[in-house]
Short mmCIF file of N, CA and C in Angstrom, two decimals:
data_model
loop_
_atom_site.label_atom_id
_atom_site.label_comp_id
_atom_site.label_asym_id
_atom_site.label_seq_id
_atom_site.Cartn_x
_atom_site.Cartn_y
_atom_site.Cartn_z
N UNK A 1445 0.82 -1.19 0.00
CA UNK A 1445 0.00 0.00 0.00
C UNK A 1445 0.86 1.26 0.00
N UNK A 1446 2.04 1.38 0.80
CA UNK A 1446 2.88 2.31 0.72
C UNK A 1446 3.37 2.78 -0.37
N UNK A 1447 3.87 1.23 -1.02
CA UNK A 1447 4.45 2.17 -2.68
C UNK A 1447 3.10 2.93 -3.69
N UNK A 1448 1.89 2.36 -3.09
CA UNK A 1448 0.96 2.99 -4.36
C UNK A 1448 0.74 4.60 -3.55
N UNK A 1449 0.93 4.91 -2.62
CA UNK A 1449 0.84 6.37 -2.27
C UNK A 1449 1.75 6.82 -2.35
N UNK A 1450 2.94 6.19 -2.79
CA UNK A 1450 4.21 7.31 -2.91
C UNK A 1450 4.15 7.19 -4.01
N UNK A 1451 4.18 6.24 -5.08
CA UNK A 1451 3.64 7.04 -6.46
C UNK A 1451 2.43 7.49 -6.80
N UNK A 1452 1.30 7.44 -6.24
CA UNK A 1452 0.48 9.07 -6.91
C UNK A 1452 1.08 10.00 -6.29
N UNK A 1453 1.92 10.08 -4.85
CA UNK A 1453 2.04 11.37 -4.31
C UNK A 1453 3.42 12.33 -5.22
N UNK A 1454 4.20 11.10 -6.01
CA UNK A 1454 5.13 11.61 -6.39
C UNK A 1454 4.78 12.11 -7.98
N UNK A 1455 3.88 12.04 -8.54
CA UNK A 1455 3.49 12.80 -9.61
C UNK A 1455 4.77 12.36 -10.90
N UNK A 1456 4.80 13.35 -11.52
CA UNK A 1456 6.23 13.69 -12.58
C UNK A 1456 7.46 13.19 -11.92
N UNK A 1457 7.38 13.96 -10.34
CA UNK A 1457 9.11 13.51 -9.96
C UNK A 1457 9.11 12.09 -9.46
N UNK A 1458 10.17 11.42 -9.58
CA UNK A 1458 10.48 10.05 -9.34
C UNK A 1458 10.94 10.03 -8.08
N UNK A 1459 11.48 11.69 -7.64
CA UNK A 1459 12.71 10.85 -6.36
C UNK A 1459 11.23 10.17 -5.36
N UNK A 1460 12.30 10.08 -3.95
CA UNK A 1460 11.04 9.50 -2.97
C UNK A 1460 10.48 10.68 -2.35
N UNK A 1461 9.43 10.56 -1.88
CA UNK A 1461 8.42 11.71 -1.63
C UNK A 1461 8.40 11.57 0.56
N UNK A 1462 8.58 10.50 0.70
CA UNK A 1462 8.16 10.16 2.02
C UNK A 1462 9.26 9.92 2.39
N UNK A 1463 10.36 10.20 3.50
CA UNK A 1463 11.48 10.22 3.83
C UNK A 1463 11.68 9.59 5.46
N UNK A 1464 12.33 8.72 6.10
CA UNK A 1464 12.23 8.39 7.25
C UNK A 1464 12.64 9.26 8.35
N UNK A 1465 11.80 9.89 9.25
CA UNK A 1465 12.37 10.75 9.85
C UNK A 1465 13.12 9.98 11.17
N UNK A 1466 14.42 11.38 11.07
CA UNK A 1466 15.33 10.54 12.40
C UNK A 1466 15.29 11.11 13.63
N UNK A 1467 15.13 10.47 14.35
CA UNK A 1467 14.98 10.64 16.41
C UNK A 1467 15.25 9.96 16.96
N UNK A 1468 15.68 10.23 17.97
CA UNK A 1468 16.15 9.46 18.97
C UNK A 1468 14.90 9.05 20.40
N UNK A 1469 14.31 7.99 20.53
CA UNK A 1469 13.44 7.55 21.16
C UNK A 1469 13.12 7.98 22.47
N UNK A 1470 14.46 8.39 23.02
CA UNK A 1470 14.18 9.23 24.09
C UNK A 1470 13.44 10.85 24.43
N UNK A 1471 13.37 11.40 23.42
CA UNK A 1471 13.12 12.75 23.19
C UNK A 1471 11.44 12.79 22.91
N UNK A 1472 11.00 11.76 22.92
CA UNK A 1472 9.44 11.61 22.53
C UNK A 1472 9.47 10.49 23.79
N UNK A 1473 9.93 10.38 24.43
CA UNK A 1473 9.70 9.47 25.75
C UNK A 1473 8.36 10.39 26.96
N UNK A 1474 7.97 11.56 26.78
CA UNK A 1474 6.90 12.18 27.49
C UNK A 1474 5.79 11.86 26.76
N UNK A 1475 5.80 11.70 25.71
CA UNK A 1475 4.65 11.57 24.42
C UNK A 1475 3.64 10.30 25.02
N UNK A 1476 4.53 9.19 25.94
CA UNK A 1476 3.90 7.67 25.95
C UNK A 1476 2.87 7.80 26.61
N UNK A 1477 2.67 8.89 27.81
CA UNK A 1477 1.56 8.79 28.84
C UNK A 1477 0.21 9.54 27.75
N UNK A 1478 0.67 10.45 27.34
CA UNK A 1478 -0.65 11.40 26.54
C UNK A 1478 -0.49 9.82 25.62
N UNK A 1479 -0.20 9.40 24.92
CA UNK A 1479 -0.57 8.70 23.63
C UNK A 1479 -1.41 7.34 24.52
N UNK A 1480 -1.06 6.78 25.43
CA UNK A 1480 -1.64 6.23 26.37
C UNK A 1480 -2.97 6.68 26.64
N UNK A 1481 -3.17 7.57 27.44
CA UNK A 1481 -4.43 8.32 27.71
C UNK A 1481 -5.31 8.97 26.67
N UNK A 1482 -4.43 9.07 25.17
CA UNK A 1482 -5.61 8.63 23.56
C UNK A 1482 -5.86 7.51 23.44
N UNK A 1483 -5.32 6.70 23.40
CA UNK A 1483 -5.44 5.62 23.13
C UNK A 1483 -6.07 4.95 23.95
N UNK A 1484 -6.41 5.12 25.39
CA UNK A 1484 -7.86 4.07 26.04
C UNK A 1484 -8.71 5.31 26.01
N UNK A 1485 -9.37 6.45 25.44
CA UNK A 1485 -10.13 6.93 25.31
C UNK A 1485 -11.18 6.57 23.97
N UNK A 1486 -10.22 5.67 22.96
CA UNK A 1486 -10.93 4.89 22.17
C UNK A 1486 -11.09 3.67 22.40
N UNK A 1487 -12.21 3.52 22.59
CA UNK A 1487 -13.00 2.13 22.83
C UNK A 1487 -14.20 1.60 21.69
N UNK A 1488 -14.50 0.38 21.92
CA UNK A 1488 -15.40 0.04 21.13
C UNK A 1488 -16.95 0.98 20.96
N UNK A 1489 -16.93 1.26 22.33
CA UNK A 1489 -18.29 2.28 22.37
C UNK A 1489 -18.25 3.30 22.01
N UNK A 1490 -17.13 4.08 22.19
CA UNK A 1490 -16.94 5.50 21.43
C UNK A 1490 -16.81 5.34 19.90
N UNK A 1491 -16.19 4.36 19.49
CA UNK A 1491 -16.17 4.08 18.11
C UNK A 1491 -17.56 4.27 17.48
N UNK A 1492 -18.49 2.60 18.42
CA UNK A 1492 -19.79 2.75 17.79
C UNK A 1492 -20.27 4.23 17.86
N UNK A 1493 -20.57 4.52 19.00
CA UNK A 1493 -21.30 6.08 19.23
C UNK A 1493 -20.81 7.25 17.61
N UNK A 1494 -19.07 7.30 17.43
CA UNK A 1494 -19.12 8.31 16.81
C UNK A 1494 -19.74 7.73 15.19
N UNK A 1495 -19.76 6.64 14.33
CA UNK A 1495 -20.24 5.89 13.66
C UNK A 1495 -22.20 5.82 13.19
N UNK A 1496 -22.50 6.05 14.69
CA UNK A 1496 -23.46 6.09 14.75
C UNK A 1496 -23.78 7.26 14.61
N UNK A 1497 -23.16 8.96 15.03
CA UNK A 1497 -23.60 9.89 14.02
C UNK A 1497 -23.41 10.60 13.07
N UNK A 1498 -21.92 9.78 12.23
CA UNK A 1498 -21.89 10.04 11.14
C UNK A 1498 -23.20 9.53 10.12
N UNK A 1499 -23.71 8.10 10.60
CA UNK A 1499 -24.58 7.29 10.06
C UNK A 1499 -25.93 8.74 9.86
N UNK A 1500 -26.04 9.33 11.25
CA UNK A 1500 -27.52 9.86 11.69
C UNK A 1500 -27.07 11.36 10.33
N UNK A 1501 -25.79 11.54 10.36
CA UNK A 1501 -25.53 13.05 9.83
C UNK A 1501 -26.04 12.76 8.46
N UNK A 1502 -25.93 11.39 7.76
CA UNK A 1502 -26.03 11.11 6.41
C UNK A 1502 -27.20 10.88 6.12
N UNK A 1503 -28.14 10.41 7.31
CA UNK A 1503 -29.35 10.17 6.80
C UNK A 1503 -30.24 11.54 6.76
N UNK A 1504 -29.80 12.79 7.76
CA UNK A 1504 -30.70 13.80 7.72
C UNK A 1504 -30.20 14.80 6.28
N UNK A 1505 -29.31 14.65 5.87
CA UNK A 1505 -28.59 15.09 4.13
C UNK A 1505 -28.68 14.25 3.54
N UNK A 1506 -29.88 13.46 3.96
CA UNK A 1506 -29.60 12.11 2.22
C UNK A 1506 -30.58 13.51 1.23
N UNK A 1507 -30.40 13.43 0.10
CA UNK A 1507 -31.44 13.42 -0.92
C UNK A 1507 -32.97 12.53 -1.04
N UNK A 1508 -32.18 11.46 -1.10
CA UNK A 1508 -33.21 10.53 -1.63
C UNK A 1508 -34.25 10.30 0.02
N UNK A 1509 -33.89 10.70 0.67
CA UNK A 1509 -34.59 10.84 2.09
C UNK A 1509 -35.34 12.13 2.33
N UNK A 1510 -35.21 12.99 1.53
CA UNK A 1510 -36.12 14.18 1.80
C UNK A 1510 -37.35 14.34 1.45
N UNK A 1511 -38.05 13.69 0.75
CA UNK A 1511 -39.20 13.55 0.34
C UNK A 1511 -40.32 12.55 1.57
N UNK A 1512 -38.89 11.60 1.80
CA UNK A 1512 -39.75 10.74 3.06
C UNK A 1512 -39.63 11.60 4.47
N UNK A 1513 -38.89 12.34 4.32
CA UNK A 1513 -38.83 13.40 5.78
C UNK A 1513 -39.83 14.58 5.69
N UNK A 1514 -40.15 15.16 4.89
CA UNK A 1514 -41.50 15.87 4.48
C UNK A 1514 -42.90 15.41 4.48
N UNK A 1515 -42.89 13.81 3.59
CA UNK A 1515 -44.19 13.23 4.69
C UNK A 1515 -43.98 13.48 5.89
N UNK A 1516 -43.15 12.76 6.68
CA UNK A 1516 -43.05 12.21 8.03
C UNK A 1516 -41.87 13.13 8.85
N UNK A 1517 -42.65 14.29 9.38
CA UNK A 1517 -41.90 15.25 10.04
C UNK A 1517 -41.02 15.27 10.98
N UNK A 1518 -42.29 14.24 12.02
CA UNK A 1518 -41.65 13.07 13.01
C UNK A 1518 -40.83 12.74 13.36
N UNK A 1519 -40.50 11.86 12.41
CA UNK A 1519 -39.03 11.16 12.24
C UNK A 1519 -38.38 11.80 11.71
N UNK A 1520 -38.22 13.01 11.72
CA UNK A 1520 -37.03 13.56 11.14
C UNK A 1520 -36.74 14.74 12.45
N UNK A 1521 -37.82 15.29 13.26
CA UNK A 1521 -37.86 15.49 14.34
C UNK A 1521 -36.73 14.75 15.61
N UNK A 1522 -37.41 13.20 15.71
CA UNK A 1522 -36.74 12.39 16.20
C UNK A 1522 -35.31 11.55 15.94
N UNK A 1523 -34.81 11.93 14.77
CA UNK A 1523 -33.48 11.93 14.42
C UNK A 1523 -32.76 12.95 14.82
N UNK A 1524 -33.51 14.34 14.70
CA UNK A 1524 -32.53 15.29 15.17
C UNK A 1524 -32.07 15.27 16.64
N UNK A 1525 -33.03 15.07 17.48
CA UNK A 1525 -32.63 15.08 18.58
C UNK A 1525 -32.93 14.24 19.16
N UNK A 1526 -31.92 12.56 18.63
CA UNK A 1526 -31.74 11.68 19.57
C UNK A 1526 -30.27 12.01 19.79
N UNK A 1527 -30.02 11.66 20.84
CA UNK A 1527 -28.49 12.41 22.04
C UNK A 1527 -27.95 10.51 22.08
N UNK A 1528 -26.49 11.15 21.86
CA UNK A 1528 -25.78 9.68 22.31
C UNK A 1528 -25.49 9.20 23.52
N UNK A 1529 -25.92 7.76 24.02
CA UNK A 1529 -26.12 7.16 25.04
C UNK A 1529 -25.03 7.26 25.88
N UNK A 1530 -24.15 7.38 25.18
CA UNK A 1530 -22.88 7.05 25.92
C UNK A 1530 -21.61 8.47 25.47
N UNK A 1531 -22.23 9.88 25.11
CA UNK A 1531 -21.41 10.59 24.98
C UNK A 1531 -19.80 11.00 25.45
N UNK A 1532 -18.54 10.70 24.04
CA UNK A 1532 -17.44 10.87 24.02
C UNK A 1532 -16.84 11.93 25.07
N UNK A 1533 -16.04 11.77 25.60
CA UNK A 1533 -15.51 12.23 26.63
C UNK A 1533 -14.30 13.44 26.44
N UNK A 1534 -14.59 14.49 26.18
CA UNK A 1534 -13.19 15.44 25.30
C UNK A 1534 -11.95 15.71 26.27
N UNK A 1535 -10.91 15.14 26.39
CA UNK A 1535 -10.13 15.58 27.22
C UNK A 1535 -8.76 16.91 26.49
N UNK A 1536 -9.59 18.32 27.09
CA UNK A 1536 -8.85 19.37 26.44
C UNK A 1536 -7.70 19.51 26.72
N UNK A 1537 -6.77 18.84 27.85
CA UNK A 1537 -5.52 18.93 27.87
C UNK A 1537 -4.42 18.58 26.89
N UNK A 1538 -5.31 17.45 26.09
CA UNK A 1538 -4.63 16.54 25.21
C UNK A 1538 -4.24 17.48 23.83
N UNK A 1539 -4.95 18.87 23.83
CA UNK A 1539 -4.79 19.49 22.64
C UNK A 1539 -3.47 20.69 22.98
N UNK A 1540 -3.10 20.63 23.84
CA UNK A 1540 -1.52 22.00 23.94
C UNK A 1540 -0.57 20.32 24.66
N UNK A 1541 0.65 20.89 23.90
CA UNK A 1541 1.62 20.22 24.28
C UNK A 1541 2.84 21.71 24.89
N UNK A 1542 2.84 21.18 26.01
CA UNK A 1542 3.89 21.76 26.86
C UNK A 1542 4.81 22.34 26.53
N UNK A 1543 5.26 23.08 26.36
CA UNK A 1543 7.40 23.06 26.11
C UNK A 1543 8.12 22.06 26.28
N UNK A 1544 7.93 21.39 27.60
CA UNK A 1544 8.85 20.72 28.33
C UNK A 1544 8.79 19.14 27.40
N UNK A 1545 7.50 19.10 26.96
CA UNK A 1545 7.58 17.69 26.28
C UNK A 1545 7.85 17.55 24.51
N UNK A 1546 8.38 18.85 24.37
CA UNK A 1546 8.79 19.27 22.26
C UNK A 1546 10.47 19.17 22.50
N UNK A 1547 10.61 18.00 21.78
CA UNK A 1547 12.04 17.91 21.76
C UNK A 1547 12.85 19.01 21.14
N UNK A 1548 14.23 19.55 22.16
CA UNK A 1548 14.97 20.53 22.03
C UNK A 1548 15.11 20.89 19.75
N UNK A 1549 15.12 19.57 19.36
CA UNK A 1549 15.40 20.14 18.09
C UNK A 1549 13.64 20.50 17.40
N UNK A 1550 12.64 20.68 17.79
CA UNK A 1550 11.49 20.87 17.35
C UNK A 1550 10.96 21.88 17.63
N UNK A 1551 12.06 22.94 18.93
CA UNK A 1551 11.53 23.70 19.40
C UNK A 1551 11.24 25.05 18.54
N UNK A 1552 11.98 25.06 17.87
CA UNK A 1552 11.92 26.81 17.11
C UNK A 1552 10.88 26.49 15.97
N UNK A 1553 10.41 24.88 15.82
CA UNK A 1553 9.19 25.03 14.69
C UNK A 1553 7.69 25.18 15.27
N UNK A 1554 7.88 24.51 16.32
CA UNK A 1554 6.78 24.37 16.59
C UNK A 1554 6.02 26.06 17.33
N UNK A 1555 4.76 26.76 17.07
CA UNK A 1555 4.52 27.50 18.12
C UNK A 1555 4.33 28.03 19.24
N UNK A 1556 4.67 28.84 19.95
CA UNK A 1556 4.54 28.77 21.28
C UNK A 1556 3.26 29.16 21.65
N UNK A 1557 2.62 28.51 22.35
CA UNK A 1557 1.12 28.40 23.08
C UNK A 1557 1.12 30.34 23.47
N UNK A 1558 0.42 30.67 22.84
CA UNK A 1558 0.09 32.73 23.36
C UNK A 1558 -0.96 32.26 24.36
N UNK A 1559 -0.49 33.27 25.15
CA UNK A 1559 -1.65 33.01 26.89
C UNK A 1559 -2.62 34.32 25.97
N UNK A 1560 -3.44 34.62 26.34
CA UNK A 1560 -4.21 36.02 25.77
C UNK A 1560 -4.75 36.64 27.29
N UNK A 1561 -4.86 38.00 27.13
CA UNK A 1561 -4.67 38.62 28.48
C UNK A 1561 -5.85 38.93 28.40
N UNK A 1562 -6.15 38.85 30.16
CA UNK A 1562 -7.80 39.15 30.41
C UNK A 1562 -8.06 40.48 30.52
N UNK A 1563 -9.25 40.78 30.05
CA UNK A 1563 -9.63 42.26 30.29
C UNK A 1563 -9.76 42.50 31.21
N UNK A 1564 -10.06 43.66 31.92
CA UNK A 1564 -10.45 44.45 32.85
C UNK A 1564 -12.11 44.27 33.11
N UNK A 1565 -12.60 44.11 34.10
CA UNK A 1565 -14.04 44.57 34.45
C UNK A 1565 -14.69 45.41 33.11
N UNK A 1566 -14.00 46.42 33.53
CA UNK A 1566 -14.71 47.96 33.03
C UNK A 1566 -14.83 47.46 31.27
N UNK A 1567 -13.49 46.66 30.67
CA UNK A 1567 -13.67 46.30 29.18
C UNK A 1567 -14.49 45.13 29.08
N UNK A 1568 -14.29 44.94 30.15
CA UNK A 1568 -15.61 43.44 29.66
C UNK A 1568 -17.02 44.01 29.72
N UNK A 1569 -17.11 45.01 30.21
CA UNK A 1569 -18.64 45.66 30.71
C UNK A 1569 -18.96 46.57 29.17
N UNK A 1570 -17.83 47.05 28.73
CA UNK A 1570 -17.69 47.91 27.54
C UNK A 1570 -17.93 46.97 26.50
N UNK A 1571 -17.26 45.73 26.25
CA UNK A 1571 -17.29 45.16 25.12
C UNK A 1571 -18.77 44.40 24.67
N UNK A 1572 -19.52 44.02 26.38
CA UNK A 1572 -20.78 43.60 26.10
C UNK A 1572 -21.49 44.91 25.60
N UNK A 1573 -21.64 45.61 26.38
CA UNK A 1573 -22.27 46.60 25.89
C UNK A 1573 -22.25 47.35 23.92
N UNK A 1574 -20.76 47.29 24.05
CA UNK A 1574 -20.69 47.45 22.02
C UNK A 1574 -21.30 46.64 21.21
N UNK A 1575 -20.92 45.21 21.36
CA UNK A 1575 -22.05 44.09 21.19
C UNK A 1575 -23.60 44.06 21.52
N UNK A 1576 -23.77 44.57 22.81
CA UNK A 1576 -25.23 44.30 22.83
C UNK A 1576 -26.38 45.03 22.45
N UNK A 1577 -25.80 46.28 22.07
CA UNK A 1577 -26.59 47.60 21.63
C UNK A 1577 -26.87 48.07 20.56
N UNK A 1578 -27.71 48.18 20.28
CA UNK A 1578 -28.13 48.22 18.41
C UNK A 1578 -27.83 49.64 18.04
N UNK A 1579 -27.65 50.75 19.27
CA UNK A 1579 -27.60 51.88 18.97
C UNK A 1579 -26.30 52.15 19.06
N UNK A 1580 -24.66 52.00 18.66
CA UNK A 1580 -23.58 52.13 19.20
C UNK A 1580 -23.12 53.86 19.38
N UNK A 1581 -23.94 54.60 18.62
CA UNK A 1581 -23.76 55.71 18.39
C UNK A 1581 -22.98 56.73 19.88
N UNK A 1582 -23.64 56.57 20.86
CA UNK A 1582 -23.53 57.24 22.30
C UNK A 1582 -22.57 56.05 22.56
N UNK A 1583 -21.84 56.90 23.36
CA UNK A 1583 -20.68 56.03 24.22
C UNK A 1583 -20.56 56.47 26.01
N UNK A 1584 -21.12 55.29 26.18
CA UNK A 1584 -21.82 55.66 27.72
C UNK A 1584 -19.94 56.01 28.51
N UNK A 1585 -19.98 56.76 29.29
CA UNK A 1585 -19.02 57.56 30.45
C UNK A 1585 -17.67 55.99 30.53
N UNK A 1586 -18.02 55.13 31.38
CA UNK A 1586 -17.45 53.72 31.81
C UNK A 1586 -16.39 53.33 30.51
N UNK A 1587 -16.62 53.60 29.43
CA UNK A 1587 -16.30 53.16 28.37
C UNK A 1587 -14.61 53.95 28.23
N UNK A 1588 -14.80 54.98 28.59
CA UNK A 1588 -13.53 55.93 28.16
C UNK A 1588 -12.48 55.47 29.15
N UNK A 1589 -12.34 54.64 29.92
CA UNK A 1589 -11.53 54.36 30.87
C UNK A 1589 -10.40 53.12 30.09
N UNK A 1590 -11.49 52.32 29.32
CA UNK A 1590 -10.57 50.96 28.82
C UNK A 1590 -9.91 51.65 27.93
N UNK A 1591 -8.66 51.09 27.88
CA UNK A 1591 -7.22 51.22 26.77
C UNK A 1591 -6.72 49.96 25.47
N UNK A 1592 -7.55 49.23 25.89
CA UNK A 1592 -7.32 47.54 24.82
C UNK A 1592 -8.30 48.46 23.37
N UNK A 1593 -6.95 47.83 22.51
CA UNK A 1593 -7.42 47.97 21.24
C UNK A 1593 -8.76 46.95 20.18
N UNK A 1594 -8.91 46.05 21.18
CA UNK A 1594 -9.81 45.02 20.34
C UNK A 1594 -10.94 44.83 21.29
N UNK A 1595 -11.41 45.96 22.14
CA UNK A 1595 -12.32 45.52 22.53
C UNK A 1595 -13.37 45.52 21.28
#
């Protein structure tokens, strides 16, 4: 299977397209616990579950199903909002990787995680308010105090 994706991937050019990358096993030695803790987060049930609403996503965009969903409102009602029994579990830690665990030679590619700085009271009170007001015209007193450019 490998050689048939490296030749469509290699097009016109012949050389090799897919190259073995080199590391040293120790430098991805933090990687084992997170890849661990992906890896029993997939189970047979999460499998079925996510399966099961790709299945549900295809049947409410079939074509050939829209005519039977217009009779029968119902059931198309009751497709939308059946909820999975056993809903997937998101563990958000798993999406930032540390500094401490990007091996020294990966470091200047990879990006560094930006913290983003919290507003102030007074800009958070300002920014709902710009948002929530259909009239932005008047700029109530409270407002002239914040200094952030994106409120």
């Amino acid at each position: 299977h490998l050689g048939k994706i490296e030749e469509l991937l290699s097009g016109e050019n012949r050389g090799p397209i897919l190259l073995p990358y080199q590391f040293q096993m120790e430098e991805i030695e933090g990687f084992r616990y997170r890849c661990r803790d992906a890896m029993r987060s997939v189970t047979k049930q999460a499998i079925r579950e996510a399966r099961l609403k790709e299945i549900k996503e295809e049947l409410l965009h079939s074509e050939k199903l829209k005519t039977y969903f217009e009779d029968n409102p119902r059931d198309l009602q009751l497709l939308r909002h059946d909820l999975p029994l056993h809903p997937a579990v998101v563990k958000p830690h798993l999406g930032h990787v540390p500094d401490y665990l990007v091996p020294p030679a990966l470091r200047g590619l990879v990006r560094p995680h930006k913290k983003r700085k919290k507003l102030s009271s007074s800009c958070r009170k300002a920014k709902v308010w710009l948002l929530g007001t259909a009239d932005s015209c008047r700029t109530p007193p409270h407002l002239l105090v914040c200094h952030h450019q994106n409120v």
